[in-house]
Short mmCIF file of N, CA and C in Angstrom, two decimals:
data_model
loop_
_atom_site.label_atom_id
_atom_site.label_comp_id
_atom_site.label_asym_id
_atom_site.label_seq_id
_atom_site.Cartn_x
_atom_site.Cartn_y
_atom_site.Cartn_z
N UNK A 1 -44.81 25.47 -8.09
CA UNK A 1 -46.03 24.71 -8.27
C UNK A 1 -45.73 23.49 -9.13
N UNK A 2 -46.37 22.15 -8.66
CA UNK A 2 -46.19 21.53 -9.69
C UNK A 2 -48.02 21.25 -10.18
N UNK A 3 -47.60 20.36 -11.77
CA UNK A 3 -49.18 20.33 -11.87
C UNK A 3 -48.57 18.62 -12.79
N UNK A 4 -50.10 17.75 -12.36
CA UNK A 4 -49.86 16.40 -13.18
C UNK A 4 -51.20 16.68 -13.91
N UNK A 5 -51.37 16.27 -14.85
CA UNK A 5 -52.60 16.68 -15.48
C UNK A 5 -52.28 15.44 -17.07
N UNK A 6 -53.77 15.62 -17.66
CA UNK A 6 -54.05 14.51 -18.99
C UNK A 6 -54.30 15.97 -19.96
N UNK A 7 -53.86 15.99 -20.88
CA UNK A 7 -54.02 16.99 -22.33
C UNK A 7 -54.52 15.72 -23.60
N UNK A 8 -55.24 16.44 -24.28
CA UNK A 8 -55.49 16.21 -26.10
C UNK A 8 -55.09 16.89 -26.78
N UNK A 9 -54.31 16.87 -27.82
CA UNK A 9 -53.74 17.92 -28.44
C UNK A 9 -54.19 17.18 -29.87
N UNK A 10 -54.86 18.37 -30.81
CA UNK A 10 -54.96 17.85 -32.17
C UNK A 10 -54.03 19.48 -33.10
N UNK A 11 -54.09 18.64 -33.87
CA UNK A 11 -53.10 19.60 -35.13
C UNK A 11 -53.83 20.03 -36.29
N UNK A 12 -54.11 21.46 -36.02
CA UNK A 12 -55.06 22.02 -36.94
C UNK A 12 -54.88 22.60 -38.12
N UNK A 13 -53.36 22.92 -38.28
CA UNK A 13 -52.91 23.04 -39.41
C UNK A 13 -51.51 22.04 -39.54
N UNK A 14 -51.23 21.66 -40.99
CA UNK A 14 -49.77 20.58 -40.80
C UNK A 14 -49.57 20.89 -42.32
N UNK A 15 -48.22 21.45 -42.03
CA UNK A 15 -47.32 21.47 -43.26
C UNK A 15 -46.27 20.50 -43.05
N UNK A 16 -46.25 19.63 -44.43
CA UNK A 16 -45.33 18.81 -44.55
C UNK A 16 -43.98 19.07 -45.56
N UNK A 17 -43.14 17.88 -45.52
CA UNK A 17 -42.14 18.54 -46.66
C UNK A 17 -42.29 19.39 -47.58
N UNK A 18 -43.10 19.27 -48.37
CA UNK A 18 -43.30 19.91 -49.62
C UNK A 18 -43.52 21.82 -49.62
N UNK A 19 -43.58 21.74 -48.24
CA UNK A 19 -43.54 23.59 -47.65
C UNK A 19 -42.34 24.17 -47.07
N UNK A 20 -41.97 23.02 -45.71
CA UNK A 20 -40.92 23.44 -45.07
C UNK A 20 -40.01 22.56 -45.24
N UNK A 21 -39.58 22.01 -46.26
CA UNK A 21 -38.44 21.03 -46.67
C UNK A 21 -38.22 19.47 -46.42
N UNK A 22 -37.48 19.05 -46.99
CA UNK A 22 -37.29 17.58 -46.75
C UNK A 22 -36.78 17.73 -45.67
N UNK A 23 -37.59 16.39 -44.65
CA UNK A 23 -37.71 15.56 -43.56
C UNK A 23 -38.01 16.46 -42.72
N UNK A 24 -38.78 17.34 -42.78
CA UNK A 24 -39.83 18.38 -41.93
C UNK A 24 -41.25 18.20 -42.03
N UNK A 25 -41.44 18.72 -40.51
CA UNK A 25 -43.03 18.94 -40.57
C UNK A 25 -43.09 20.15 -39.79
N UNK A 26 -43.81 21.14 -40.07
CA UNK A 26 -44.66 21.84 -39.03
C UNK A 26 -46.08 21.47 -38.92
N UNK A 27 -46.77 22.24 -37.37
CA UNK A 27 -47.53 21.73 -36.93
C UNK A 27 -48.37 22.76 -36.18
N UNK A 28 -49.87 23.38 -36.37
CA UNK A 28 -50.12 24.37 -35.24
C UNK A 28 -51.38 23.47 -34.06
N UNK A 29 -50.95 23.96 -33.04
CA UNK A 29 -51.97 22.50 -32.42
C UNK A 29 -52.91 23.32 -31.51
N UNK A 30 -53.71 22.72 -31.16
CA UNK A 30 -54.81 23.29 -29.92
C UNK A 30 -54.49 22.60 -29.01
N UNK A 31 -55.30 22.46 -28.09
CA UNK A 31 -55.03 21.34 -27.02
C UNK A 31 -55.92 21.77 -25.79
N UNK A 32 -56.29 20.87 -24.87
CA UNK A 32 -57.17 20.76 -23.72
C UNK A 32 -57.13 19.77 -22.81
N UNK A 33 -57.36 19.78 -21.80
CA UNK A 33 -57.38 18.68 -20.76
C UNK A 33 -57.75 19.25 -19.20
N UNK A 34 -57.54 18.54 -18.42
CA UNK A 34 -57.37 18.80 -16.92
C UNK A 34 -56.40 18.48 -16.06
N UNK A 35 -55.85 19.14 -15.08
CA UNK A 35 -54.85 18.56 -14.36
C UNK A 35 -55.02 19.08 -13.02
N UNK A 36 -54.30 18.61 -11.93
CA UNK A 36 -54.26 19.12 -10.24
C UNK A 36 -53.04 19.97 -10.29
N UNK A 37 -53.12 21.02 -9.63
CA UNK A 37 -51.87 21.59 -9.32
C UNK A 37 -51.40 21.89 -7.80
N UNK A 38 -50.48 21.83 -7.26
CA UNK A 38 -50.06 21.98 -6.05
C UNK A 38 -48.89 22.98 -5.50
N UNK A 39 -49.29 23.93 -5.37
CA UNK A 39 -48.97 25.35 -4.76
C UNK A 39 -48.12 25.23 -3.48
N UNK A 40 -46.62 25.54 -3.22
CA UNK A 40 -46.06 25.65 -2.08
C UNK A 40 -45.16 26.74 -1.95
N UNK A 41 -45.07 27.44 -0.50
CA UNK A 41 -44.96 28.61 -0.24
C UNK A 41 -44.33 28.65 1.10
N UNK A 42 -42.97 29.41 0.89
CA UNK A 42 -42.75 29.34 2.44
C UNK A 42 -42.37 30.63 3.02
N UNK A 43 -42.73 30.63 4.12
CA UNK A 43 -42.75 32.08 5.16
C UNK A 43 -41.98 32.46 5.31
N UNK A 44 -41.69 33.89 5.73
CA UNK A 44 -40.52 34.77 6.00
C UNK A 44 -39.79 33.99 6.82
N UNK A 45 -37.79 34.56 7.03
CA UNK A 45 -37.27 34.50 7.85
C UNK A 45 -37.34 35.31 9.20
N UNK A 46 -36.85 35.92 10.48
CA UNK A 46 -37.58 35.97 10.91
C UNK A 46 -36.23 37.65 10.28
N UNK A 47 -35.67 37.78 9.31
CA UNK A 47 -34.70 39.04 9.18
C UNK A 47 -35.39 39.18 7.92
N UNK A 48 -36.63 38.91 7.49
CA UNK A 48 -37.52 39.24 6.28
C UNK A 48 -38.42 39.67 6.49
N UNK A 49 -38.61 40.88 5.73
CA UNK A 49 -40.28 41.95 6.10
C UNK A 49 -41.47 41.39 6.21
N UNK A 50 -42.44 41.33 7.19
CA UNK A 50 -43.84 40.65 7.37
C UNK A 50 -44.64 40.65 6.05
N UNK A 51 -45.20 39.53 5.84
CA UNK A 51 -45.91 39.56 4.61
C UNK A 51 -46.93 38.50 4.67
N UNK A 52 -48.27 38.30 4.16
CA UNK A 52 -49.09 37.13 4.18
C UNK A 52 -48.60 36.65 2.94
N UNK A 53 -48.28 35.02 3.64
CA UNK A 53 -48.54 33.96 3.18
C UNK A 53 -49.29 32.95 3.23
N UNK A 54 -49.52 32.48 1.94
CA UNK A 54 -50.66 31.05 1.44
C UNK A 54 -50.70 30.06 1.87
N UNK A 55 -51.39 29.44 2.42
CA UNK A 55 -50.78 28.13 3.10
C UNK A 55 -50.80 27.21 1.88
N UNK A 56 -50.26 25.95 1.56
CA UNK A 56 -49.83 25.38 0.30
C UNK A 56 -51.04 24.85 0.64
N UNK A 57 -51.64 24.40 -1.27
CA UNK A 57 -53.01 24.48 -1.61
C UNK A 57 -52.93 23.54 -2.52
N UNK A 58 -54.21 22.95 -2.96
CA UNK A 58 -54.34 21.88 -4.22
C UNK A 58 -55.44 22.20 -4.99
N UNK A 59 -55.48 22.35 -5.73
CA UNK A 59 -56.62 22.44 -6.93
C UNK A 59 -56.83 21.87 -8.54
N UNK A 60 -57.86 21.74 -8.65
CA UNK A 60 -58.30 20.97 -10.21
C UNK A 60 -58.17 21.97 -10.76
N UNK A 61 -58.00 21.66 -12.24
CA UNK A 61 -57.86 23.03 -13.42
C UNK A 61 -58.16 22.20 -14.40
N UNK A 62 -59.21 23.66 -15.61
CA UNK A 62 -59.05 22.47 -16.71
C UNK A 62 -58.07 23.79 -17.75
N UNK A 63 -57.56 23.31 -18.35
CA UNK A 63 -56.93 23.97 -19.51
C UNK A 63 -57.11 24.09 -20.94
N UNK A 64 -56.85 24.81 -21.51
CA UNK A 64 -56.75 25.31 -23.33
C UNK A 64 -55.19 25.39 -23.40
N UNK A 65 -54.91 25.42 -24.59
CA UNK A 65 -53.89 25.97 -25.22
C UNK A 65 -53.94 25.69 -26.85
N UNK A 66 -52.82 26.43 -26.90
CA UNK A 66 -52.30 26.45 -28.54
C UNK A 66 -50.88 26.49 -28.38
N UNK A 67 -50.00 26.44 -29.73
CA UNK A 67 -48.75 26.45 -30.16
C UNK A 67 -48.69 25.60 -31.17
N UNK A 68 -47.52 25.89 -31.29
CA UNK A 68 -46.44 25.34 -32.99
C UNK A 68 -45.71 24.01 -32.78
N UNK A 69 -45.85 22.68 -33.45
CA UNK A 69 -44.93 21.91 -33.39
C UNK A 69 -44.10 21.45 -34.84
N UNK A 70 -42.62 21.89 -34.41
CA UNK A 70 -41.75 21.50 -35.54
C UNK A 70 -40.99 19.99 -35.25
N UNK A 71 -40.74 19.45 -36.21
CA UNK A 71 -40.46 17.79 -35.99
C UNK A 71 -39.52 17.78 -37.25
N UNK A 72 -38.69 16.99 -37.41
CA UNK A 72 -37.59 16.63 -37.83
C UNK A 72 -36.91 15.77 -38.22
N UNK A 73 -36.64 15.27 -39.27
CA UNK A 73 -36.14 13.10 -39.37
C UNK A 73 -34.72 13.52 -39.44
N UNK A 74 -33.51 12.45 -38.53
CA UNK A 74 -32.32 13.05 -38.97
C UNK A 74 -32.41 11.76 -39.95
N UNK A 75 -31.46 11.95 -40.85
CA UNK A 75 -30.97 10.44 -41.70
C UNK A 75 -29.51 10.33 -41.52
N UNK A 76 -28.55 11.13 -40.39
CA UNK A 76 -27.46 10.64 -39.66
C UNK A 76 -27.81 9.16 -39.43
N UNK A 77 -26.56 8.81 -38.97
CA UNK A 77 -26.44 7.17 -38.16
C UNK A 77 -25.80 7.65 -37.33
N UNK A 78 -27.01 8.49 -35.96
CA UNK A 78 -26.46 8.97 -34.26
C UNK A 78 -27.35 8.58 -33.25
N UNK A 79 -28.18 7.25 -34.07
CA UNK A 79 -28.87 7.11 -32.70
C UNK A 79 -30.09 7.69 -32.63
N UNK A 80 -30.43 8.67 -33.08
CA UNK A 80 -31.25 9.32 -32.81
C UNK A 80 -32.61 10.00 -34.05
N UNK A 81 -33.49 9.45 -34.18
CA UNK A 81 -34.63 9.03 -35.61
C UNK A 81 -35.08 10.66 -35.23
N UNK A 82 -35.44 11.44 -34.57
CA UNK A 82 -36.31 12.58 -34.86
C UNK A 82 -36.01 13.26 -33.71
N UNK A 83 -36.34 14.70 -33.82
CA UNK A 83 -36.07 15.91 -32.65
C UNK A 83 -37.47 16.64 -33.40
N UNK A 84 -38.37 17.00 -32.26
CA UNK A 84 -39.49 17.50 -32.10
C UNK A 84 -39.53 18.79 -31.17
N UNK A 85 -40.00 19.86 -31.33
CA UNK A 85 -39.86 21.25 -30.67
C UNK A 85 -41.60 21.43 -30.57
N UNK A 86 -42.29 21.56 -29.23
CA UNK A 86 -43.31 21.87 -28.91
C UNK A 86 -42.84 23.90 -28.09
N UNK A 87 -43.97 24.54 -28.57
CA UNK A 87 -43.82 25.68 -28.09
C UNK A 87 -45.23 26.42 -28.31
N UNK A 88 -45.85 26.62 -26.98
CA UNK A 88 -47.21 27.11 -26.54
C UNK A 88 -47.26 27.86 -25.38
N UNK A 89 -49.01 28.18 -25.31
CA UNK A 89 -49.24 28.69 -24.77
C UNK A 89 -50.21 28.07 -24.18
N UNK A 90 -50.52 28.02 -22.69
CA UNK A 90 -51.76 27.17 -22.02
C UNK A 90 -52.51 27.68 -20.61
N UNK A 91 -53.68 28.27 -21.06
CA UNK A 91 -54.61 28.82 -20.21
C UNK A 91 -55.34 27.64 -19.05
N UNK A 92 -54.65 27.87 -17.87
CA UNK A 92 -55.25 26.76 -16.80
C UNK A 92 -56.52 27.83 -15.98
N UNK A 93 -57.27 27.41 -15.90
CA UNK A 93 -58.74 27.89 -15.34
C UNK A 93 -59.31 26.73 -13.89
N UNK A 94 -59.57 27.83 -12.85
CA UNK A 94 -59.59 26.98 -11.27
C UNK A 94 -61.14 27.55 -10.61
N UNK A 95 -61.68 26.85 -10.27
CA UNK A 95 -62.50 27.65 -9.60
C UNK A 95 -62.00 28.36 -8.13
N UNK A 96 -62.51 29.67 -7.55
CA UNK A 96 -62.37 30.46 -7.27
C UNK A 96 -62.52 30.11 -5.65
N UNK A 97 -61.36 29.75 -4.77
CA UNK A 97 -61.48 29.58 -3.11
C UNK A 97 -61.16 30.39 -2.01
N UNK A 98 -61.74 30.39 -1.03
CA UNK A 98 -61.40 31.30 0.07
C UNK A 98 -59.59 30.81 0.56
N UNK A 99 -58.82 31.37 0.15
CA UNK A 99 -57.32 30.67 -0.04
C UNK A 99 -56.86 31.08 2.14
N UNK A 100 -56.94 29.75 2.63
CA UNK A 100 -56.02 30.45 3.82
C UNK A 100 -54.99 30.88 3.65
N UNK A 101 -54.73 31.26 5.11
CA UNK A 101 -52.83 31.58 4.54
C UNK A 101 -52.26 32.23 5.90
N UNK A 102 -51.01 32.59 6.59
CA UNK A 102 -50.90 32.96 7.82
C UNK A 102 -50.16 34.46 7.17
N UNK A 103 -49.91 35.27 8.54
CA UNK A 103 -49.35 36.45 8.64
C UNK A 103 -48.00 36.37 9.63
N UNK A 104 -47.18 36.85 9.15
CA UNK A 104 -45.98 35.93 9.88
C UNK A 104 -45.21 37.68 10.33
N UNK A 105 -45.12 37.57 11.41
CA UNK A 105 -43.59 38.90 12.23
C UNK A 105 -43.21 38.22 12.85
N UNK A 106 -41.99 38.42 12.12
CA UNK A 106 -40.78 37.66 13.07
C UNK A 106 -41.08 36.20 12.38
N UNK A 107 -40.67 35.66 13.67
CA UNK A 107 -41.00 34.04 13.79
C UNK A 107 -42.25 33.47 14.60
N UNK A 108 -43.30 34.47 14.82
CA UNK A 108 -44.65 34.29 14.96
C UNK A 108 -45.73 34.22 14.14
N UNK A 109 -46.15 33.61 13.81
CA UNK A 109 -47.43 33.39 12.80
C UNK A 109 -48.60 32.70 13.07
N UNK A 110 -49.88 33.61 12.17
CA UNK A 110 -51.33 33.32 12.73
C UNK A 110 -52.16 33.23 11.52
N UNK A 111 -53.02 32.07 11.23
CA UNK A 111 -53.60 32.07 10.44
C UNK A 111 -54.88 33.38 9.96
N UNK A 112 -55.12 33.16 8.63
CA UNK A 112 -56.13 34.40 8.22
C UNK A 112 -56.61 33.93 6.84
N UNK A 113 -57.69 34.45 6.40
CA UNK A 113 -58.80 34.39 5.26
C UNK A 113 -57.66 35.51 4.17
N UNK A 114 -57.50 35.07 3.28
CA UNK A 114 -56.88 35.80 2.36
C UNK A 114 -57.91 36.47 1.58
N UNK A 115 -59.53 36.31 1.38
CA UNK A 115 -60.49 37.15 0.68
C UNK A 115 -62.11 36.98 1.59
N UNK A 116 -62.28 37.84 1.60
CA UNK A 116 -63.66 38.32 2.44
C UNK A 116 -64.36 37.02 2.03
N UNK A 117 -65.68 36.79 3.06
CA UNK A 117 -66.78 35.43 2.26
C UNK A 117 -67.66 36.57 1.83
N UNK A 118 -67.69 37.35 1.20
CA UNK A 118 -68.96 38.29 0.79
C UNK A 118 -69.42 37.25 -0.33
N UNK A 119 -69.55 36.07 -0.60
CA UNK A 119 -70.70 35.29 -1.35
C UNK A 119 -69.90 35.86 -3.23
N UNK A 120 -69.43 36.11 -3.32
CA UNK A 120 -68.56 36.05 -4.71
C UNK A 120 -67.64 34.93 -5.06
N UNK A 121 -67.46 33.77 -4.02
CA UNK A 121 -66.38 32.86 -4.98
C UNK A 121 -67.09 31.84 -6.10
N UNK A 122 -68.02 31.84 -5.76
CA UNK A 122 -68.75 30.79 -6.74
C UNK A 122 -68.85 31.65 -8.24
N UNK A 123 -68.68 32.73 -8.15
CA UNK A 123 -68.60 33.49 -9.80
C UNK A 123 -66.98 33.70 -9.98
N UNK A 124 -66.10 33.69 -8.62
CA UNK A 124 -64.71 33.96 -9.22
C UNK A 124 -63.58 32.76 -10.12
N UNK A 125 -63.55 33.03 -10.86
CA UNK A 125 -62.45 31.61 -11.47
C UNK A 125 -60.90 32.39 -11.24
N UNK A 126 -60.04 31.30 -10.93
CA UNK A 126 -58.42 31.97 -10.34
C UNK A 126 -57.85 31.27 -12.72
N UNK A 127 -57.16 32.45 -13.40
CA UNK A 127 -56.61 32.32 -14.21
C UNK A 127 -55.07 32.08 -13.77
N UNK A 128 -54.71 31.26 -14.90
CA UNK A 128 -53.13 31.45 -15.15
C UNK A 128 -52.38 31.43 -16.42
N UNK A 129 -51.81 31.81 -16.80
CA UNK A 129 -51.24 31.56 -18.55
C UNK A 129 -49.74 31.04 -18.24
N UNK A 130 -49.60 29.93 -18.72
CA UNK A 130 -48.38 29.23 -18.62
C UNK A 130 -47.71 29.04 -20.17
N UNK A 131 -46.73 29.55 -20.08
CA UNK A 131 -45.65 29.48 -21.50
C UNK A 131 -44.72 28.10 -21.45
N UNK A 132 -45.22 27.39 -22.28
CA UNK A 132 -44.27 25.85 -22.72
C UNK A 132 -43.49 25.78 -23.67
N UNK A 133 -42.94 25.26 -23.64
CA UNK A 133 -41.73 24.58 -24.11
C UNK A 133 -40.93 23.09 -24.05
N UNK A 134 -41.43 21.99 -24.73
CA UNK A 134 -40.38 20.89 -24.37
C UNK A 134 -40.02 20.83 -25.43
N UNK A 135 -39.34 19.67 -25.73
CA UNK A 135 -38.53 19.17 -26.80
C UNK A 135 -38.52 17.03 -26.60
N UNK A 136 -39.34 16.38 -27.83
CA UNK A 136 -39.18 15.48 -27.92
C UNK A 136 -38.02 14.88 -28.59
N UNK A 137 -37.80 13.68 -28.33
CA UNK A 137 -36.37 12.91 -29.67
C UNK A 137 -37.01 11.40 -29.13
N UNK A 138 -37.13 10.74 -30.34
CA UNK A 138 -37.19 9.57 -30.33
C UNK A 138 -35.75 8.72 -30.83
N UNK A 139 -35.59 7.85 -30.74
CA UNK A 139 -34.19 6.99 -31.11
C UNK A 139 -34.35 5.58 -31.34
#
């Protein structure tokens, strides 16, 4: 899946040197926004057990999260002014669709409704919890 999406992230707690040492910061942050994500999926071979698959899908999400950011000044002469460590957690929230998708034996395949219309998607929301990790450096 990929997802492009806009976040706000504010920092709700911030310890500076004077806690976690010279030319440190920690950082605990929240964060929110929205983004599209795009789902792709591909079907059995035809020497792979029958299984339904999704047909690739697009959807809006809005998200939460939290995590820790640690940041860093080097005072080397390498080029390189700061190394930043982001590490969270981020709840993407979708509203809830009748997802097509085909049924594939062999190398034959036929489309199908992956969830009944019994009148429940408008109360279902699709969750996901995504674990992050990047790493900034400025220079």
């Amino acid at each position: 899946a990929e997802r492009l999406g806009a976040l706000a992230r504010f920092d709700v707690l911030r310890a500076g040197p004077r806690w976690v040492g010279a030319n440190s910061m920690f950082a605990i942050y929240v964060e929110g926004g929205a983004a599209v994500a795009w789902n792709h999926w591909y079907r059995p071979q035809t020497d792979e057990p029958t299984r339904v698959v999704p047909e690739d899908t697009k959807r809006v999400e809005g998200q939460l999260g939290f995590g820790i950011f640690l940041d860093h000044r080097l005072q080397e002469a390498t080029g390189i002014h700061r190394v930043g460590w982001f590490l969270g957690w981020r709840l993407a929230l979708a509203p809830h669709d009748s997802e097509p998708a085909v049924v594939c034996r062999g190398s034959s395949c036929r489309s199908v409704v992956s969830s009944p219309d019994d009148g429940l998607d408008d109360q279902l929301v699709d969750r996901s919890i995504l674990f992050q990790s990047s790493l900034a450096v400025t220079w």
